[in-house]
One Martini backbone bead per residue (centre of mass of N, CA, C, O) as a GRO file, in nm:
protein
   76
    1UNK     BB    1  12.532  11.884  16.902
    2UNK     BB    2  12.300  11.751  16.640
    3UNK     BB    3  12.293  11.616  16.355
    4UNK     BB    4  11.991  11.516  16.137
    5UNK     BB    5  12.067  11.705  15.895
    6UNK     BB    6  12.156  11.786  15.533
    7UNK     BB    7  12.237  12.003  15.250
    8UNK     BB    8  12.514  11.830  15.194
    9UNK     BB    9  12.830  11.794  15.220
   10UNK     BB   10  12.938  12.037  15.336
   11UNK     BB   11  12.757  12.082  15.574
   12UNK     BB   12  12.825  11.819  15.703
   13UNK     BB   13  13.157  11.928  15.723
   14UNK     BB   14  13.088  12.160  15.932
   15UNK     BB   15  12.932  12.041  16.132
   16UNK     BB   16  13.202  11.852  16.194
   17UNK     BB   17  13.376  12.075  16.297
   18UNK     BB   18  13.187  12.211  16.509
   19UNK     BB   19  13.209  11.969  16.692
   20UNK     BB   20  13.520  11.971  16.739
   21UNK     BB   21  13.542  12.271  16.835
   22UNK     BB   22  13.277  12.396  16.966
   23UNK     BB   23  13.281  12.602  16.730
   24UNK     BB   24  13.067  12.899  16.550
   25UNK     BB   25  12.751  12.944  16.425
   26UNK     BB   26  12.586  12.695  16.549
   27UNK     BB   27  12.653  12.781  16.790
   28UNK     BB   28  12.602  13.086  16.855
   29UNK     BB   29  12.270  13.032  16.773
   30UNK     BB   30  12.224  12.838  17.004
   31UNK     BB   31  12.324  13.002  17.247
   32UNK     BB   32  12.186  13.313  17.156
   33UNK     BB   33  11.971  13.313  16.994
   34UNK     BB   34  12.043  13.357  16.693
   35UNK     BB   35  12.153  13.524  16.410
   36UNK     BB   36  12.431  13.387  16.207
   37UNK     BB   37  12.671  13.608  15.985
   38UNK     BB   38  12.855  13.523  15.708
   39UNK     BB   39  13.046  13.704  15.479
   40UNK     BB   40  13.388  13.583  15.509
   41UNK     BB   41  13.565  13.369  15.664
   42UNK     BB   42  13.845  13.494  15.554
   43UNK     BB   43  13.757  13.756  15.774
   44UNK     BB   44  13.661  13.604  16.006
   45UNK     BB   45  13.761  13.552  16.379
   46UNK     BB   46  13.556  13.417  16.594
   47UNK     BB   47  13.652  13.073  16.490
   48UNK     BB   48  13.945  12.981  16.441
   49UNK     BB   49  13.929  12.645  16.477
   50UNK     BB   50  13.738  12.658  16.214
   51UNK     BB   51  13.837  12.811  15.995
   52UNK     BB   52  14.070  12.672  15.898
   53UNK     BB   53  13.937  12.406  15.866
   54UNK     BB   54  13.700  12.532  15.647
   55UNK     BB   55  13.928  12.691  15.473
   56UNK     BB   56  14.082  12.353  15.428
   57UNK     BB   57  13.794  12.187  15.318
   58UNK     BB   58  13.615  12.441  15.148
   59UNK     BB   59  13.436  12.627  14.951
   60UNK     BB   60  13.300  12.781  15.193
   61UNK     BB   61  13.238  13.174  15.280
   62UNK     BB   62  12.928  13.141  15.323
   63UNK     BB   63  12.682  13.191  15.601
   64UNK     BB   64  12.358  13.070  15.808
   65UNK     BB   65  12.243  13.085  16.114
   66UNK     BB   66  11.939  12.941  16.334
   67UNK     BB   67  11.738  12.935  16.533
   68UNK     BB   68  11.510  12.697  16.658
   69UNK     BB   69  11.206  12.796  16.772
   70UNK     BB   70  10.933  12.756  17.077
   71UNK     BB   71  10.828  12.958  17.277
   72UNK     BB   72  11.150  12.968  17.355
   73UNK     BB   73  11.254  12.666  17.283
   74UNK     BB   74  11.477  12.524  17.181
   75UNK     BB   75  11.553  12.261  16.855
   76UNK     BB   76  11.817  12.358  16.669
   0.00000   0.00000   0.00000
């Protein structure tokens, strides 16, 4: 995946975070075609090595991820 814009530093911070480790929520909304809702990072345990080193680099606790879909084909 790649980053093409963000609305932020956290954003910018999270993405390269996941792309790091190549999990996450905009990863599983990118390979699932779907909503993926964080409602509490640090009770969240889907992607551990993402977990850890984003509640240890930003305050941000809550995402959603979804993705860009056309068609039925992905976009980002």
């Amino acid at each position: 995946l790649q980053t093409m814009a963000a609305a932020g530093q956290y954003a910018a911070e999270l993405d390269e975070v996941q792309r790091r480790h190549a999990q996450g929520p905009v990863w599983d909304a990118a390979r699932e075609r779907c909503l993926v809702l964080v409602e509490d990072l640090a009770t969240d345990i889907r992607w551990p090595a993402y977990q850890q080193e984003a509640l240890s680099g930003t305050p941000i606790r809550c995402q959603m991820a979804l993705p860009m879909l056309t068609d039925g084909h992905l976009l980002g």
